[in-house]
Every structure is written in structure tokens, then in C-alpha cells.
Amino acid sequence: MGSRFELTAVSPDEKKAVSAINAGITEIKRIEKLISSWDPRSQSSEITRNAGIKPVVVDQELFNLIRRSIKISKLTHGAFDISYASLDKVWRFDGEMKNLPDSSEIAASVAKINYRNIILNPEKRSVLLKDKGMKIGFGAIGKGYAANKALDIMSKMGLDGALVNASGDLISWGKDEGGKNWKIGIVNPKQKGKVFSWLSINETAVVTSGNYEKFVIINGKKYSHIIDPRTGYPVRGLSSVSIICANAELADALATSVFVLGKDKGLELINHLKGIECLLVTDEQDLFTSDNLHLDYIKKPIANYKYQIGKKHAQKE
Ligand code: ADP
Ligand code: MG
């Protein structure tokens, strides 16, 4: 999935912990095979190859993931859309792009983006992309899905606790190595590296989307990898969005969605959803939270808490 996964298993029995971690890794690899856009043998690639040609019969698992992705598109009025991927070749965030893409090229790709043109047939378990040139990609939901599934398997292996961190997308189960609830620190963006609050995240996912990892700078302007499907251009305004809820897949998809919707519409959406909270940092480095997110502020900020919101990789104390 092009990102680093970190798996943690808590158990007095080392063998148990190691085999749980191995089971988690196997599961992540299995999912990658199914949904990867880079692997031409994946079912997802087969769907894209047959765009505008014919429906492709897929595993129930992939079918369901696509169905849930479309649900999120409906919920966000298209801010989240797995068919954003027709722009994959237009914007490249690998540092090779030196000029802005042609606006006509962008317009041609935007015309292919439309989750309503992903046609599902539940009886046949088939997926059809209606238009030629349409493409799907799970970059904004796949990591969360894989984290959910890996943790689910690990949690059934007799551990005391487990945590999966998919490059800043965290989900935990059970207790940490001290027998306590898992906690992650929240860093004040204005005081880099210092935790000013924390969240107890027992059996909860905390997923962060940021614009500080994958981006290109063209003519001194920063363009990051989350794209507004309506315009075909990278979104601006927010530098990080964290979603807190029970399900890492949903959190992953919603983090991307809030990025696209922006601060006001994003907060409005999250405030309407029960059991889902959000914390965001604007480009001006101001911090906002959804109405029901209550942070425990620490009087004296501490440095280097083990897991930090906004950190792509867990940081050891
Ligand atoms: P992060 O990698 O920071 O966790 P996200 O979960 O937000 O980021 O996923 C970003 C990826 O999602 C992009 O690299 C791209 O593959 C894909 N993507 C970009 N824009 C959209 C969008 N509007 N809807 C769905 N997927 C998107
Ligand atoms: Mg996401």
C-alpha cells in the first residue's frame, strides 16, 4: 500500500505475540493483493482495465468495500470518491512533476470521476465502471480497512492488547504494555513535538490525513495528494485532519472527506455523525475540534509521547 505499517502485540508470552504479529502482516499482504492499483493482477486493476467494456465479477470482500466507499461518497456529496483515480497519472506526487498539469487534461479526467457511474450488481457480485477511462483507487480507505482487519485477527489470538499503526492510522484493542488503556498524545502544531493533551483510544481508531508527506512544490506553491473530485485540483486550507471513531476504515475515508470539505463543512458533517469526532489543524496552524471531543489538557506540555496525532510514524519515548 506504499506505506509503513507498525504492529504491536501485548502478551507475557513472546511466542503468542510474534505469531499474532505475523498473522496481522499476512492479512495486510492479502488485502494489498486484492485492492492494489499498482499490481496489474489485483481484482481492482481488472475492474479498471474493463472500464467502459464489461462488468467484472469480484470477491464479496472487494464488492462490499466498493459498496461502502460509494456510501461515503453519498454521505459527503462526492467529496470522497474512489473514482478520483482517473487523475492518478495527471498529478504525481513522487517529486518528478515540475509543471502544473494542463487544465484541459485535468478537465478531461474530472469528467471521468463520478461514483454514480460505478455500477454494482449484487446478484452477480460484479462491478462495472460505466465510462472508458474511469479508474478506481483505494488510497483513502484501504489502509484503514487493512488496519481493521489485521487488528481483528490479532485480537482473537489470546493477547492482552494490540495496536496497528498504518502510517498514522491507528487502531487499538485491549490494554497497552502497562495494562492501561491505550493513549495517544496530541501535539500542539505551534509547539512542535510537545504533547498538550491526550486521548484515551481504547478500542478506537484515530486516523490522520496530512498534507505534509505526499506533495509537490511547483512555482513555490505546495500541492498535496488529496484532490477535490469536483475541480481536479489538490485541496487547500487544512494541514491535518484526525478522525476518532470505532472503525479505522470509516475514519480513514472521513479524514480524506473532511480534508476536501474544508474546516466549516467538515466540522458540520462530523458534528452530525454520532460516535465520530474530529480534530483538525488549518494551514494557519490553528486547531479545531468537533463539539463532543473533550481533550484532557495537560498543564505542562510533555515531550515525545509514544503515539502522536499528526505523526506518520509512531515515535518511541
Ligand atoms: P494519508 O495518506 O495522508 O493517510 P488519505 O487517507 O487522505 O491520506 O489518502 C490520500 C490518498 O487518497 C491519495 O494519495 C489518493 O490516492 C486518494 N485520494 C485523493 N483524493 C481523494 C478523494 N477525493 N477521494 C478518494 N480518494 C482520494
Ligand atoms: Mg483517508
Short mmCIF file of C-alpha atoms and ligand atoms in Angstrom, two decimals:
data_model
loop_
_atom_site.label_atom_id
_atom_site.label_comp_id
_atom_site.label_asym_id
_atom_site.label_seq_id
_atom_site.Cartn_x
_atom_site.Cartn_y
_atom_site.Cartn_z
CA MET A 1 0.00 0.00 0.00
CA GLY A 2 3.01 2.20 -0.25
CA SER A 3 3.06 2.89 3.44
CA ARG A 4 4.65 1.63 6.57
CA PHE A 5 2.65 -0.50 8.98
CA GLU A 6 3.65 -0.97 12.59
CA LEU A 7 2.06 -3.78 14.57
CA THR A 8 2.20 -4.11 18.34
CA ALA A 9 1.14 -7.16 20.33
CA VAL A 10 0.99 -7.16 24.15
CA SER A 11 1.39 -10.51 25.88
CA PRO A 12 3.58 -12.09 28.56
CA ASP A 13 4.05 -14.93 26.08
CA GLU A 14 6.51 -13.84 23.40
CA LYS A 15 5.59 -16.67 21.04
CA LYS A 16 1.97 -15.66 21.12
CA ALA A 17 2.86 -12.06 20.42
CA VAL A 18 5.10 -12.96 17.48
CA SER A 19 2.55 -15.24 15.89
CA ALA A 20 -0.14 -12.57 16.26
CA ILE A 21 2.10 -10.04 14.53
CA ASN A 22 2.82 -12.49 11.73
CA ALA A 23 -0.89 -13.16 11.29
CA GLY A 24 -1.50 -9.42 11.08
CA ILE A 25 1.20 -8.99 8.44
CA THR A 26 -0.19 -11.87 6.37
CA GLU A 27 -3.63 -10.28 6.47
CA ILE A 28 -2.33 -6.88 5.34
CA LYS A 29 -0.49 -8.52 2.43
CA ARG A 30 -3.62 -10.44 1.45
CA ILE A 31 -5.66 -7.23 1.34
CA GLU A 32 -2.97 -5.42 -0.62
CA LYS A 33 -3.18 -8.13 -3.31
CA LEU A 34 -6.91 -7.57 -3.61
CA ILE A 35 -7.04 -3.79 -3.77
CA SER A 36 -3.68 -2.60 -5.09
CA SER A 37 -3.78 -0.25 -8.07
CA TRP A 38 -0.13 -0.96 -8.85
CA ASP A 39 -0.43 -4.71 -9.14
CA PRO A 40 -1.95 -5.49 -12.56
CA ARG A 41 -3.09 -8.86 -11.20
CA SER A 42 -5.31 -7.38 -8.48
CA GLN A 43 -9.08 -7.53 -8.90
CA SER A 44 -9.14 -3.77 -8.56
CA SER A 45 -6.85 -3.40 -11.59
CA GLU A 46 -9.08 -5.76 -13.52
CA ILE A 47 -12.08 -3.55 -12.85
CA THR A 48 -10.18 -0.52 -14.15
CA ARG A 49 -8.95 -2.40 -17.25
CA ASN A 50 -12.54 -3.20 -18.13
CA ALA A 51 -13.89 0.32 -17.69
CA GLY A 52 -16.48 1.06 -20.36
CA ILE A 53 -16.20 -2.54 -21.59
CA LYS A 54 -17.76 -5.05 -19.22
CA PRO A 55 -18.61 -5.83 -15.59
CA VAL A 56 -16.03 -7.78 -13.62
CA VAL A 57 -17.00 -10.41 -11.06
CA VAL A 58 -15.06 -9.87 -7.84
CA ASP A 59 -14.74 -11.37 -4.35
CA GLN A 60 -17.53 -10.48 -1.97
CA GLU A 61 -14.97 -8.69 0.18
CA LEU A 62 -13.95 -6.26 -2.55
CA PHE A 63 -17.56 -5.84 -3.65
CA ASN A 64 -18.51 -4.83 -0.10
CA LEU A 65 -15.57 -2.43 0.20
CA ILE A 66 -16.65 -0.69 -3.01
CA ARG A 67 -20.24 -0.58 -1.79
CA ARG A 68 -19.12 1.07 1.47
CA SER A 69 -16.93 3.52 -0.47
CA ILE A 70 -19.93 4.59 -2.53
CA LYS A 71 -21.95 5.08 0.68
CA ILE A 72 -19.30 7.52 1.89
CA SER A 73 -19.42 9.34 -1.44
CA LYS A 74 -23.17 9.78 -0.93
CA LEU A 75 -22.70 10.94 2.66
CA THR A 76 -20.09 13.52 1.60
CA HIS A 77 -21.82 14.56 -1.63
CA GLY A 78 -18.90 13.33 -3.66
CA ALA A 79 -16.04 14.86 -1.65
CA PHE A 80 -14.84 11.29 -1.21
CA ASP A 81 -14.80 9.35 -4.44
CA ILE A 82 -12.73 6.27 -5.28
CA SER A 83 -13.07 7.17 -8.96
CA TYR A 84 -10.84 10.21 -8.22
CA ALA A 85 -8.18 7.83 -9.58
CA SER A 86 -8.59 8.88 -13.21
CA LEU A 87 -6.37 11.76 -12.05
CA ASP A 88 -3.67 9.41 -10.78
CA LYS A 89 -1.44 9.95 -13.79
CA VAL A 90 -2.19 13.66 -14.09
CA TRP A 91 -0.95 14.58 -10.63
CA ARG A 92 2.12 12.73 -9.49
CA PHE A 93 3.47 13.28 -6.04
CA ASP A 94 6.74 11.43 -6.46
CA GLY A 95 8.74 14.63 -6.98
CA GLU A 96 9.00 14.19 -10.76
CA MET A 97 6.37 16.68 -11.71
CA LYS A 98 7.89 20.09 -12.46
CA ASN A 99 4.98 21.90 -14.09
CA LEU A 100 1.30 22.09 -13.37
CA PRO A 101 -0.79 19.72 -15.45
CA ASP A 102 -2.63 21.11 -18.41
CA SER A 103 -6.04 22.41 -17.42
CA SER A 104 -7.61 20.56 -20.35
CA GLU A 105 -6.01 17.35 -19.16
CA ILE A 106 -7.45 17.95 -15.70
CA ALA A 107 -10.89 18.70 -17.11
CA ALA A 108 -10.84 15.51 -19.18
CA SER A 109 -10.04 13.45 -16.07
CA VAL A 110 -12.60 15.22 -13.89
CA ALA A 111 -15.24 14.27 -16.45
CA LYS A 112 -14.46 10.61 -15.68
CA ILE A 113 -14.89 11.00 -11.92
CA ASN A 114 -18.33 10.03 -10.71
CA TYR A 115 -19.14 7.43 -8.09
CA ARG A 116 -22.63 7.15 -9.58
CA ASN A 117 -21.02 5.53 -12.61
CA ILE A 118 -19.65 2.67 -10.55
CA ILE A 119 -22.34 0.12 -11.23
CA LEU A 120 -22.73 -2.71 -8.73
CA ASN A 121 -24.68 -5.87 -9.36
CA PRO A 122 -25.13 -7.70 -6.03
CA GLU A 123 -26.59 -10.86 -7.60
CA LYS A 124 -23.66 -11.30 -9.93
CA ARG A 125 -21.17 -9.71 -7.48
CA SER A 126 -19.92 -7.66 -10.39
CA VAL A 127 -18.57 -4.15 -10.76
CA LEU A 128 -18.72 -2.04 -13.89
CA LEU A 129 -17.11 1.33 -14.44
CA LYS A 130 -19.52 2.84 -16.91
CA ASP A 131 -17.17 5.11 -18.86
CA LYS A 132 -13.99 4.31 -20.71
CA GLY A 133 -11.01 5.84 -18.92
CA MET A 134 -12.64 5.58 -15.47
CA LYS A 135 -10.40 4.29 -12.74
CA ILE A 136 -10.77 3.41 -9.07
CA GLY A 137 -8.24 3.59 -6.25
CA PHE A 138 -8.42 2.80 -2.54
CA GLY A 139 -5.69 5.19 -1.38
CA ALA A 140 -8.03 6.95 1.02
CA ILE A 141 -9.75 3.95 2.59
CA GLY A 142 -7.55 0.87 2.08
CA LYS A 143 -5.10 1.48 4.91
CA GLY A 144 -7.95 1.85 7.38
CA TYR A 145 -9.61 -1.28 6.07
CA ALA A 146 -6.37 -3.25 6.35
CA ALA A 147 -5.79 -1.92 9.88
CA ASN A 148 -9.28 -3.01 10.94
CA LYS A 149 -8.83 -6.49 9.52
CA ALA A 150 -5.32 -7.03 10.90
CA LEU A 151 -6.37 -5.89 14.37
CA ASP A 152 -9.45 -8.07 14.25
CA ILE A 153 -7.33 -11.15 13.60
CA MET A 154 -4.75 -10.22 16.25
CA SER A 155 -7.43 -9.59 18.86
CA LYS A 156 -8.58 -13.21 18.57
CA MET A 157 -5.16 -14.66 19.35
CA GLY A 158 -5.18 -14.55 23.13
CA LEU A 159 -3.24 -11.33 23.60
CA ASP A 160 -3.72 -8.72 26.30
CA GLY A 161 -3.70 -5.94 23.76
CA ALA A 162 -2.79 -4.99 20.22
CA LEU A 163 -2.31 -1.91 18.13
CA VAL A 164 -1.95 -1.41 14.41
CA ASN A 165 -0.44 1.82 13.12
CA ALA A 166 -0.72 2.20 9.37
CA SER A 167 1.43 5.31 8.84
CA GLY A 168 -0.54 7.43 11.27
CA ASP A 169 -3.80 5.49 11.05
CA LEU A 170 -4.07 3.85 14.46
CA ILE A 171 -6.47 1.31 15.86
CA SER A 172 -6.11 -0.39 19.21
CA TRP A 173 -7.63 -3.21 21.18
CA GLY A 174 -7.26 -4.33 24.81
CA LYS A 175 -4.60 -2.79 27.04
CA ASP A 176 -1.15 -1.34 26.46
CA GLU A 177 2.03 -2.87 27.87
CA GLY A 178 1.39 -1.25 31.24
CA GLY A 179 -2.09 -2.82 31.46
CA LYS A 180 -3.68 0.57 30.89
CA ASN A 181 -5.89 1.98 28.18
CA TRP A 182 -4.01 2.95 25.04
CA LYS A 183 -3.38 6.65 24.88
CA ILE A 184 -2.17 8.86 22.16
CA GLY A 185 -0.75 12.29 22.61
CA ILE A 186 -1.89 15.36 20.72
CA VAL A 187 0.85 17.68 19.64
CA ASN A 188 0.28 21.36 19.54
CA PRO A 189 1.25 22.31 15.99
CA LYS A 190 2.58 25.62 17.30
CA GLN A 191 4.85 23.88 19.78
CA LYS A 192 6.32 21.13 17.70
CA GLY A 193 6.90 17.81 19.42
CA LYS A 194 5.18 18.75 22.66
CA VAL A 195 2.08 16.90 23.74
CA PHE A 196 -0.51 19.19 25.30
CA SER A 197 -3.37 16.77 25.56
CA TRP A 198 -4.13 13.11 25.13
CA LEU A 199 -6.83 10.82 24.04
CA SER A 200 -7.65 7.51 25.56
CA ILE A 201 -8.26 5.39 22.50
CA ASN A 202 -9.31 2.07 23.83
CA GLU A 203 -10.82 0.02 21.04
CA THR A 204 -11.00 3.10 18.93
CA ALA A 205 -9.32 4.24 15.78
CA VAL A 206 -7.53 7.54 15.38
CA VAL A 207 -6.77 8.22 11.76
CA THR A 208 -4.84 11.18 10.48
CA SER A 209 -4.62 12.53 6.96
CA GLY A 210 -1.96 15.11 6.40
CA ASN A 211 -0.58 17.15 3.57
CA TYR A 212 2.97 17.01 4.89
CA GLU A 213 4.06 13.74 3.36
CA LYS A 214 2.96 13.40 -0.23
CA PHE A 215 3.11 16.69 -2.09
CA VAL A 216 4.93 18.56 -4.83
CA ILE A 217 6.07 22.15 -4.92
CA ILE A 218 5.55 23.92 -8.23
CA ASN A 219 6.42 27.59 -8.64
CA GLY A 220 6.80 27.86 -4.89
CA LYS A 221 3.28 26.58 -4.22
CA LYS A 222 2.53 23.35 -2.42
CA TYR A 223 0.17 20.80 -3.99
CA SER A 224 -0.75 17.82 -1.86
CA HIS A 225 -2.18 14.43 -2.62
CA ILE A 226 -5.80 14.87 -1.59
CA ILE A 227 -7.80 16.00 -4.57
CA ASP A 228 -11.14 17.71 -4.84
CA PRO A 229 -13.02 15.43 -7.25
CA ARG A 230 -15.14 18.35 -8.41
CA THR A 231 -12.23 20.51 -9.59
CA GLY A 232 -9.43 18.01 -10.13
CA TYR A 233 -7.06 20.18 -8.08
CA PRO A 234 -5.42 19.40 -4.75
CA VAL A 235 -7.32 20.83 -1.81
CA ARG A 236 -6.07 23.68 0.36
CA GLY A 237 -6.86 25.07 3.77
CA LEU A 238 -6.11 22.23 6.14
CA SER A 239 -2.80 20.72 7.04
CA SER A 240 -4.04 17.79 9.07
CA VAL A 241 -7.32 16.07 9.91
CA SER A 242 -7.74 13.36 12.54
CA ILE A 243 -10.90 11.33 12.91
CA ILE A 244 -11.67 9.39 16.06
CA CYS A 245 -14.24 6.59 15.91
CA ALA A 246 -14.55 2.85 16.43
CA ASN A 247 -13.79 1.87 12.86
CA ALA A 248 -10.46 2.63 11.15
CA GLU A 249 -11.84 2.24 7.64
CA LEU A 250 -14.63 4.75 8.23
CA ALA A 251 -12.18 7.07 9.99
CA ASP A 252 -9.75 6.83 7.05
CA ALA A 253 -12.41 7.69 4.50
CA LEU A 254 -13.83 10.51 6.61
CA ALA A 255 -10.40 12.06 7.25
CA THR A 256 -9.93 12.41 3.50
CA SER A 257 -13.50 13.68 3.13
CA VAL A 258 -13.08 16.41 5.76
CA PHE A 259 -9.87 17.46 4.01
CA VAL A 260 -11.84 18.01 0.83
CA LEU A 261 -14.84 19.63 2.52
CA GLY A 262 -12.68 22.09 4.45
CA LYS A 263 -12.93 23.29 8.04
CA ASP A 264 -16.52 24.53 8.27
CA LYS A 265 -18.31 21.95 6.15
CA GLY A 266 -16.06 19.22 7.53
CA LEU A 267 -16.83 20.04 11.15
CA GLU A 268 -20.52 20.32 10.31
CA LEU A 269 -20.50 16.83 8.81
CA ILE A 270 -18.68 15.28 11.75
CA ASN A 271 -20.91 17.04 14.30
CA HIS A 272 -23.89 15.39 12.61
CA LEU A 273 -22.45 11.90 12.92
CA LYS A 274 -22.93 10.07 16.21
CA GLY A 275 -19.86 8.48 17.79
CA ILE A 276 -17.43 10.17 15.40
CA GLU A 277 -15.16 13.02 16.44
CA CYS A 278 -12.59 15.07 14.67
CA LEU A 279 -9.61 17.27 15.32
CA LEU A 280 -8.15 19.44 12.62
CA VAL A 281 -5.29 21.81 12.07
CA THR A 282 -5.58 24.57 9.49
CA ASP A 283 -2.78 25.83 7.26
CA GLU A 284 -2.52 28.75 9.70
CA GLN A 285 -1.76 26.11 12.36
CA ASP A 286 -4.97 26.69 14.31
CA LEU A 287 -6.56 23.71 15.99
CA PHE A 288 -10.29 22.94 15.88
CA THR A 289 -12.29 20.01 17.28
CA SER A 290 -15.79 18.67 16.81
CA ASP A 291 -18.33 19.59 19.51
CA ASN A 292 -18.08 16.41 21.55
CA LEU A 293 -14.36 15.87 21.56
CA HIS A 294 -13.21 16.58 25.07
CA LEU A 295 -9.49 16.71 25.46
CA ASP A 296 -7.68 16.34 28.76
CA TYR A 297 -5.37 19.29 28.69
CA ILE A 298 -2.09 18.80 30.40
CA LYS A 299 -0.89 21.76 32.45
CA LYS A 300 2.70 21.34 31.48
CA PRO A 301 3.24 20.08 27.92
CA ILE A 302 5.31 16.90 27.79
CA ALA A 303 7.68 15.98 25.02
CA ASN A 304 7.67 12.83 22.92
CA TYR A 305 4.66 10.83 23.91
CA LYS A 306 4.72 7.44 22.27
CA TYR A 307 1.93 7.88 19.74
CA GLN A 308 1.12 11.30 18.50
CA ILE A 309 -1.66 12.57 16.36
CA GLY A 310 -0.29 14.00 13.21
CA LYS A 311 2.80 11.85 13.31
CA LYS A 312 3.06 9.49 10.43
CA HIS A 313 5.21 7.10 12.37
CA ALA A 314 4.95 6.23 15.99
CA GLN A 315 7.67 7.80 17.99
CA LYS A 316 9.33 5.94 20.79
CA GLU A 317 9.60 7.68 24.11
P1 ADP B 1 -2.88 9.75 4.07
O1 ADP B 1 -2.01 9.01 3.11
O2 ADP B 1 -2.34 11.10 4.49
O3 ADP B 1 -3.37 8.91 5.19
P2 ADP B 1 -5.55 9.76 2.92
O4 ADP B 1 -6.09 8.67 3.72
O5 ADP B 1 -6.32 11.03 2.96
O6 ADP B 1 -4.08 10.18 3.21
O7 ADP B 1 -5.46 9.26 1.42
C1 ADP B 1 -4.96 10.05 0.40
C2 ADP B 1 -4.98 9.24 -0.89
O8 ADP B 1 -6.34 9.03 -1.27
C3 ADP B 1 -4.35 9.93 -2.04
O9 ADP B 1 -2.97 9.66 -2.12
C4 ADP B 1 -5.11 9.35 -3.21
O10 ADP B 1 -4.62 8.07 -3.51
C5 ADP B 1 -6.51 9.16 -2.66
N1 ADP B 1 -7.43 10.31 -2.86
C6 ADP B 1 -7.09 11.60 -3.10
N2 ADP B 1 -8.18 12.39 -3.16
C7 ADP B 1 -9.25 11.57 -2.95
C8 ADP B 1 -10.67 11.78 -2.90
N3 ADP B 1 -11.20 13.00 -3.04
N4 ADP B 1 -11.47 10.71 -2.68
C9 ADP B 1 -10.94 9.47 -2.52
N5 ADP B 1 -9.63 9.21 -2.57
C10 ADP B 1 -8.78 10.24 -2.77
MG MG B 2 -8.14 8.50 4.24
#
